[in-house]
mmCIF file of C-alpha atoms in Angstrom:
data_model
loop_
_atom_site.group_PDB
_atom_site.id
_atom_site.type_symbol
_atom_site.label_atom_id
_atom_site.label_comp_id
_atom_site.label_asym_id
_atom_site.label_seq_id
_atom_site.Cartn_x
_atom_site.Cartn_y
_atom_site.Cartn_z
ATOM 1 C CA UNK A 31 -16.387 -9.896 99.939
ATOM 2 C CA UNK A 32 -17.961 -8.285 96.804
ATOM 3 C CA UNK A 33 -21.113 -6.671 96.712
ATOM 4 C CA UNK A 34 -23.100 -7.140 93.616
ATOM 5 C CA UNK A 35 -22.699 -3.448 92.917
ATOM 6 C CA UNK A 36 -18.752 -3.857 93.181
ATOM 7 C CA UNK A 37 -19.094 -7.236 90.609
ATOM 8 C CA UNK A 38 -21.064 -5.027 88.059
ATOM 9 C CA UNK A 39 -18.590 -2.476 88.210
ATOM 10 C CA UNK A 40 -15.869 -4.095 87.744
ATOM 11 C CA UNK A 41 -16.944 -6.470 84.755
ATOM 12 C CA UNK A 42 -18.044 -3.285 82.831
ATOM 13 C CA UNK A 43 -14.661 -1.358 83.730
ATOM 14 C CA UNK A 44 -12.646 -4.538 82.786
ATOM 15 C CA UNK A 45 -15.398 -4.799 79.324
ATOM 16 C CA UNK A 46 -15.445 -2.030 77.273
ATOM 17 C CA UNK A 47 -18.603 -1.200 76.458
ATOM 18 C CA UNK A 48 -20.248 -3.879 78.276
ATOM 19 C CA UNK A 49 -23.324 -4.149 80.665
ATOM 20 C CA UNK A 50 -23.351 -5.931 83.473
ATOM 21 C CA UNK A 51 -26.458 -7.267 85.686
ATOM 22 C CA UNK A 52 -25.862 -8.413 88.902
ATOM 23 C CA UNK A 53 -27.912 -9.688 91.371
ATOM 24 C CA UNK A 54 -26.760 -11.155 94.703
ATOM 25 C CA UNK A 55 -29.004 -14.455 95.212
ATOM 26 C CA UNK A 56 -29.358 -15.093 98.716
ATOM 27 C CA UNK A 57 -28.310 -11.410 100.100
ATOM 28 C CA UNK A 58 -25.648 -13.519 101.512
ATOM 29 C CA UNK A 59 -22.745 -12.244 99.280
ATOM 30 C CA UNK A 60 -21.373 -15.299 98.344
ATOM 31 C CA UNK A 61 -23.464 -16.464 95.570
ATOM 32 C CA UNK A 62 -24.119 -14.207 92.797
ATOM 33 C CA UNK A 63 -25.972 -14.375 89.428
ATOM 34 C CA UNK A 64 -24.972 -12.181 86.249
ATOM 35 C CA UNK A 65 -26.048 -11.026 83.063
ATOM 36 C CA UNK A 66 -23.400 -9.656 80.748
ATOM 37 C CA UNK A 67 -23.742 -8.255 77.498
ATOM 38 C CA UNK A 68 -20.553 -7.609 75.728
ATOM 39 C CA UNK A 69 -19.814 -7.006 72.050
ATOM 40 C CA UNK A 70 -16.666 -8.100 72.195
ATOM 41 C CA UNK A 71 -18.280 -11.814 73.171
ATOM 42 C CA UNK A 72 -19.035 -11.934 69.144
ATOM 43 C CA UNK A 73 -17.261 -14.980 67.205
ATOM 44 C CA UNK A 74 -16.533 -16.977 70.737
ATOM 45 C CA UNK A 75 -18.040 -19.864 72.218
ATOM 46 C CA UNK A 76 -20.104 -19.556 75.170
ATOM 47 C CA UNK A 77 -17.676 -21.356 77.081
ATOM 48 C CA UNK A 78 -14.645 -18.568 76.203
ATOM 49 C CA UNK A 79 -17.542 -15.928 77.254
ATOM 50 C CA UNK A 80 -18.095 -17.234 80.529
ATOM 51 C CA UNK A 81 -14.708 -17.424 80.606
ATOM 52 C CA UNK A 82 -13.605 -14.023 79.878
ATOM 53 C CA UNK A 83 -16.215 -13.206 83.095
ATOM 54 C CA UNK A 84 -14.915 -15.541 85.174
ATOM 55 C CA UNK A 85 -11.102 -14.311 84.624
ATOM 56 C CA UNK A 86 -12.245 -10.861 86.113
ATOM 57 C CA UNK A 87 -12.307 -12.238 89.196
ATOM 58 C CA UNK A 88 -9.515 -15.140 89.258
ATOM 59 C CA UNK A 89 -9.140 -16.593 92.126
ATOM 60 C CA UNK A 90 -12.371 -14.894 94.105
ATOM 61 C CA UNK A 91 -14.334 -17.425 91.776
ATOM 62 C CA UNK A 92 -14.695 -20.460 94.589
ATOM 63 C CA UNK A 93 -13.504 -18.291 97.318
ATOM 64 C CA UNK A 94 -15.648 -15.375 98.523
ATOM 65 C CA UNK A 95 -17.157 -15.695 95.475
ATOM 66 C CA UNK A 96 -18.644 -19.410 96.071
ATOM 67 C CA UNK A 97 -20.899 -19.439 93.069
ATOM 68 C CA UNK A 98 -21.303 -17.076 89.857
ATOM 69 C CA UNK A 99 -24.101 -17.937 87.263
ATOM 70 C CA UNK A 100 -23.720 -16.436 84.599
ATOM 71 C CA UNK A 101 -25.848 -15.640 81.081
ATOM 72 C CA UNK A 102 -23.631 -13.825 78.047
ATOM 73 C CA UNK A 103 -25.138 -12.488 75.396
ATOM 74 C CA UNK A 104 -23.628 -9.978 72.400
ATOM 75 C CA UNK A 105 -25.771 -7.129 72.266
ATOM 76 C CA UNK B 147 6.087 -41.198 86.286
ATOM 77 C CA UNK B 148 4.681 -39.112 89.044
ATOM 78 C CA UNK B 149 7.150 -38.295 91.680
ATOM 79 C CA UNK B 150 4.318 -36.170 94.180
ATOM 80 C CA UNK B 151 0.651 -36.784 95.094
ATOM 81 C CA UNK B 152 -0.103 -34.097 93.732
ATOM 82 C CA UNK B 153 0.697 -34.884 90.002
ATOM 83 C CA UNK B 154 -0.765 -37.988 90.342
ATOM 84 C CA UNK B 155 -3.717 -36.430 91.226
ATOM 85 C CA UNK B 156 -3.405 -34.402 87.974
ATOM 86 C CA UNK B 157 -2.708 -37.579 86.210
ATOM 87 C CA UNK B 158 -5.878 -39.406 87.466
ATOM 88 C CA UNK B 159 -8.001 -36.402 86.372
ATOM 89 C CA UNK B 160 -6.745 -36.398 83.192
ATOM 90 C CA UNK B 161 -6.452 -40.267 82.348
ATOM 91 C CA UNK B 162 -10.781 -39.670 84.121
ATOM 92 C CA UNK B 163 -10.976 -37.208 81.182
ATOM 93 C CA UNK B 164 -9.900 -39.444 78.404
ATOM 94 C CA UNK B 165 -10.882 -42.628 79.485
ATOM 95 C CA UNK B 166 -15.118 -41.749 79.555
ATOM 96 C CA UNK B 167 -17.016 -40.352 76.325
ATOM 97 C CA UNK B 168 -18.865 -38.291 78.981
ATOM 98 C CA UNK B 169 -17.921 -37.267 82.461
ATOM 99 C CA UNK B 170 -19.098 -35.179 84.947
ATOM 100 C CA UNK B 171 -17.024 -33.559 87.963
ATOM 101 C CA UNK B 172 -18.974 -32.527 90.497
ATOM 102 C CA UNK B 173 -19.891 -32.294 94.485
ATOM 103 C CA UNK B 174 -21.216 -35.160 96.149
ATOM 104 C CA UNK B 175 -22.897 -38.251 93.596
ATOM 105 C CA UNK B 176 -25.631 -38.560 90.884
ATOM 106 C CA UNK B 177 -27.632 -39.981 93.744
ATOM 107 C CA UNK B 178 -26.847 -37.439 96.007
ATOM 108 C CA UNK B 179 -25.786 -34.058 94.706
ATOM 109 C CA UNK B 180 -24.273 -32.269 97.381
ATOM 110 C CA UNK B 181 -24.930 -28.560 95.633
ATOM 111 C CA UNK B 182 -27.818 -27.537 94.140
ATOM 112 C CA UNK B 183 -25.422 -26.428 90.532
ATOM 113 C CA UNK B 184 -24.193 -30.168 90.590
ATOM 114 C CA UNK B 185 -27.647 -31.471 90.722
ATOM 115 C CA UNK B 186 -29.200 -29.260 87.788
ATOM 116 C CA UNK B 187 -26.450 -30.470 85.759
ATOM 117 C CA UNK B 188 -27.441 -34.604 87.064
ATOM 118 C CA UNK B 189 -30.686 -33.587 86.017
ATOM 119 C CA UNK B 190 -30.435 -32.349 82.499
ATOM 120 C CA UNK B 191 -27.948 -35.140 81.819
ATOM 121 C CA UNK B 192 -30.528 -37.755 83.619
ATOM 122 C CA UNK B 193 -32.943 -36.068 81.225
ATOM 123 C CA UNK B 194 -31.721 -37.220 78.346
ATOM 124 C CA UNK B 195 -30.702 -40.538 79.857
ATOM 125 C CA UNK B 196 -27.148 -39.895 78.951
ATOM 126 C CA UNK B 197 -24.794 -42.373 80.623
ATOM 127 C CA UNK B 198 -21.816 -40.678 82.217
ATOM 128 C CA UNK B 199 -19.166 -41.370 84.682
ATOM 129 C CA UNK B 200 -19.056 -39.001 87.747
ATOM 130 C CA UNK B 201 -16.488 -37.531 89.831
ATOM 131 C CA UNK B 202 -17.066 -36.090 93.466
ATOM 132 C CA UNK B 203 -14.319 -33.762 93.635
ATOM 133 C CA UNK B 204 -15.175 -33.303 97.776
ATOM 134 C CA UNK B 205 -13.367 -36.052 99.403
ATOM 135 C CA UNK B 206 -10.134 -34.067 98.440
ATOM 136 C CA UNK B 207 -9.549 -30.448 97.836
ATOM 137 C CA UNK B 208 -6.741 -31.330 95.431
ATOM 138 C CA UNK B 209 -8.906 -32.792 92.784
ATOM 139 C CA UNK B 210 -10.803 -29.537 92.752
ATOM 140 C CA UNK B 211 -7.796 -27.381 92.639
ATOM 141 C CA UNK B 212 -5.930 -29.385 89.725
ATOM 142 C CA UNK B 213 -9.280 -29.673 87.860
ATOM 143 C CA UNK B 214 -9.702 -25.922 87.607
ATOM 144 C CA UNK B 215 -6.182 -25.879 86.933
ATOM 145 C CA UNK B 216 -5.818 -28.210 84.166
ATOM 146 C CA UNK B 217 -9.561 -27.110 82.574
ATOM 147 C CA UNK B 218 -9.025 -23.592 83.325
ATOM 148 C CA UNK B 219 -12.340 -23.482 84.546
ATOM 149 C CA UNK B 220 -12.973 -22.290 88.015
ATOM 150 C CA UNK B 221 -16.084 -23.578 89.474
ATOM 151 C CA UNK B 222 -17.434 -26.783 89.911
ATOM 152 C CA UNK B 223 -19.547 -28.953 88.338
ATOM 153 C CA UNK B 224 -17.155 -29.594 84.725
ATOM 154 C CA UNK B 225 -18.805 -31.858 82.443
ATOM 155 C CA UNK B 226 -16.335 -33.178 79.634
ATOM 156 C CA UNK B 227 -17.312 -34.749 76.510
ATOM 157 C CA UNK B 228 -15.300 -36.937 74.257
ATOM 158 C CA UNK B 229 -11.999 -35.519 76.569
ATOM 159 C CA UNK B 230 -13.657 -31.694 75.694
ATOM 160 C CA UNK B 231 -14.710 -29.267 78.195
ATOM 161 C CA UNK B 232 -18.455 -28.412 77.960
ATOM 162 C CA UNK B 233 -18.961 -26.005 80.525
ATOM 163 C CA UNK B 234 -20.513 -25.995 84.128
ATOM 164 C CA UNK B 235 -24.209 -25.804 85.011
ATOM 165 C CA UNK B 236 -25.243 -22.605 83.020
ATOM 166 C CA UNK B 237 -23.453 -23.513 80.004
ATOM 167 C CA UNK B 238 -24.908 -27.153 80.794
ATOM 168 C CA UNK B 239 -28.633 -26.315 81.001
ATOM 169 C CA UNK B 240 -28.933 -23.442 78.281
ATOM 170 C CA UNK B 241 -27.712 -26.244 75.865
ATOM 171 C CA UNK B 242 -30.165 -28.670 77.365
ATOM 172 C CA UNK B 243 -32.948 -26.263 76.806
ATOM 173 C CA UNK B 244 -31.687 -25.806 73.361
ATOM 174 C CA UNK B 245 -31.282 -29.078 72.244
ATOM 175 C CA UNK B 246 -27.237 -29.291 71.569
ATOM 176 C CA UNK B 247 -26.716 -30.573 74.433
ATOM 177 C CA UNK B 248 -28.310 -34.157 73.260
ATOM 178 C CA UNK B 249 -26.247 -32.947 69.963
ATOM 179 C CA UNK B 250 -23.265 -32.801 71.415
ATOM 180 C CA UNK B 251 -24.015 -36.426 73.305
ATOM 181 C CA UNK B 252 -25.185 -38.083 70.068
ATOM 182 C CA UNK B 253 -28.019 -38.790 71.225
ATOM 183 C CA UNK B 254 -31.921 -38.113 70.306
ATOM 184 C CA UNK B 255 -33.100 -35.419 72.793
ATOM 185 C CA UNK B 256 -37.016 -37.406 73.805
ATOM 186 C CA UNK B 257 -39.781 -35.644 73.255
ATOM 187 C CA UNK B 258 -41.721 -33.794 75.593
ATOM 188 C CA UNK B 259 -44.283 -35.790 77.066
ATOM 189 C CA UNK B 260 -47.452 -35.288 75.174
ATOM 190 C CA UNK B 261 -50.963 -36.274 75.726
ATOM 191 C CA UNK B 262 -51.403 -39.649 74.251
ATOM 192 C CA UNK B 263 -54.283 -40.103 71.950
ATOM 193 C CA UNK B 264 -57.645 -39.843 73.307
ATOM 194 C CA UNK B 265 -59.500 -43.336 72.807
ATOM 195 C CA UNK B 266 -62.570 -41.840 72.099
ATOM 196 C CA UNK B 267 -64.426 -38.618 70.466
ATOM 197 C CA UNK B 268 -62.900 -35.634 71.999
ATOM 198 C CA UNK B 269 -65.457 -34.980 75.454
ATOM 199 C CA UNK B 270 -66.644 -38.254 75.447
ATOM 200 C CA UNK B 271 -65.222 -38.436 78.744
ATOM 201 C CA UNK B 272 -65.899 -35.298 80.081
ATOM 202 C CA UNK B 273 -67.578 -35.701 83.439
ATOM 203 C CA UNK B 274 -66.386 -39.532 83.865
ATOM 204 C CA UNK B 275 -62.639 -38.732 83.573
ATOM 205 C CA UNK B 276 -62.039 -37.683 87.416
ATOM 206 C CA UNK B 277 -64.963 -39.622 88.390
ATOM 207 C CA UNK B 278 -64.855 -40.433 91.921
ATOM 208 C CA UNK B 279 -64.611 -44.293 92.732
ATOM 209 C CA UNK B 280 -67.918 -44.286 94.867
ATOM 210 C CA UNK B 281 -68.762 -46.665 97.758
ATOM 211 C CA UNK B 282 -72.714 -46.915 97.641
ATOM 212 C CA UNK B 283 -73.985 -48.836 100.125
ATOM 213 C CA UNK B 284 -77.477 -46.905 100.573
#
């Protein structure tokens, strides 16, 4: 199971450039809420930025990873 | 023709998909949301009175798994419009928020309830307004 610490490193080692907030939500470990601010998000739709997040952790997403909210922005 | 459940399963979703302008996959019903990201989503689209079909994707793991599959969207709730993925609750809600969402629905987003007209001169009232309904029997 992920720590939030683990899901922030790994979204900015997977993004270049990007930074990543994560906050676990209940201190549970299962459901986790992120901020992610990417350059590279530029030109897509919010729904191929969530996306992109989502892919960094494949099948986690609805496993040990039950729920990840996420906010994208560019800069 | 399907020759295994679980492509008619597939098939079901996707006929779901094309056969409602809007349509919302999600745990448990509109009535009775069984997660609280399924019942933000209700919400916004109750908001707006938006008629859509919904889909509790529960009864059956399958429907959940071929969903993500065939969206390529992993989490649940999926609201489609006009056969197009939208997005799940955060997408949902931030375009709620900023109006596209009743764009995207064709629909007129309602205004925010404002105060309706006073009936007389502003203060008029002040002091009777939350007057107490008073039994004297002295």
């Amino acid at each position: 199971m992920p720590s939030a610490g683990e899901m922030k490193q790994r979204i900015e080692a997977t993004l270049p450039g990007a930074r990543a907030e994560v906050d676990d939500c209940t201190g549970g470990g299962d459901h986790f809420r992120a901020h992610v601010a990417y350059s590279g998000f530029a030109g897509r739709s919010r729904l191929e930025q969530h996306r992109i997040v989502y892919e960094i952790f494949g099948d986690e997403i609805g496993g040990p990873i039950h729920a990840l909210s996420l906010k994208t922005s560019t800069h | 023709m399907s020759s295994t459940p679980t492509n008619s399963i597939r098939d079901a979703i996707a006929s779901a998909i094309s056969d409602h302008e809007v349509i919302l996959f999600m745990k448990g019903t509109p009535d009775a949301p069984a997660c609280g990201f399924s019942a933000r989503t209700v919400a916004a689209l109750q908001a707006l009175d938006a008629p859509f079909a919904a889909v509790d994707v529960l009864p059956d793991a399958r429907i959940r798994q071929e969903l993500s599959s065939l969206s390529n969207w992993p989490t649940i709730p999926q609201l489609f419009v006009r056969g197009e993925l939208i997005g799940g609750c955060d997408i949902v809600i931030e375009m709620y928020e900023s109006g596209e969402l009743a764009q995207t629905l064709g629909i007129e987003q309602p205004p925010a309830p404002a105060p309706t007209e006073a009936a007389g001169p502003a203060g008029s009232q002040a002091g009777s307004r939350f007057a107490p309904v008073e039994n004297r029997l002295g």
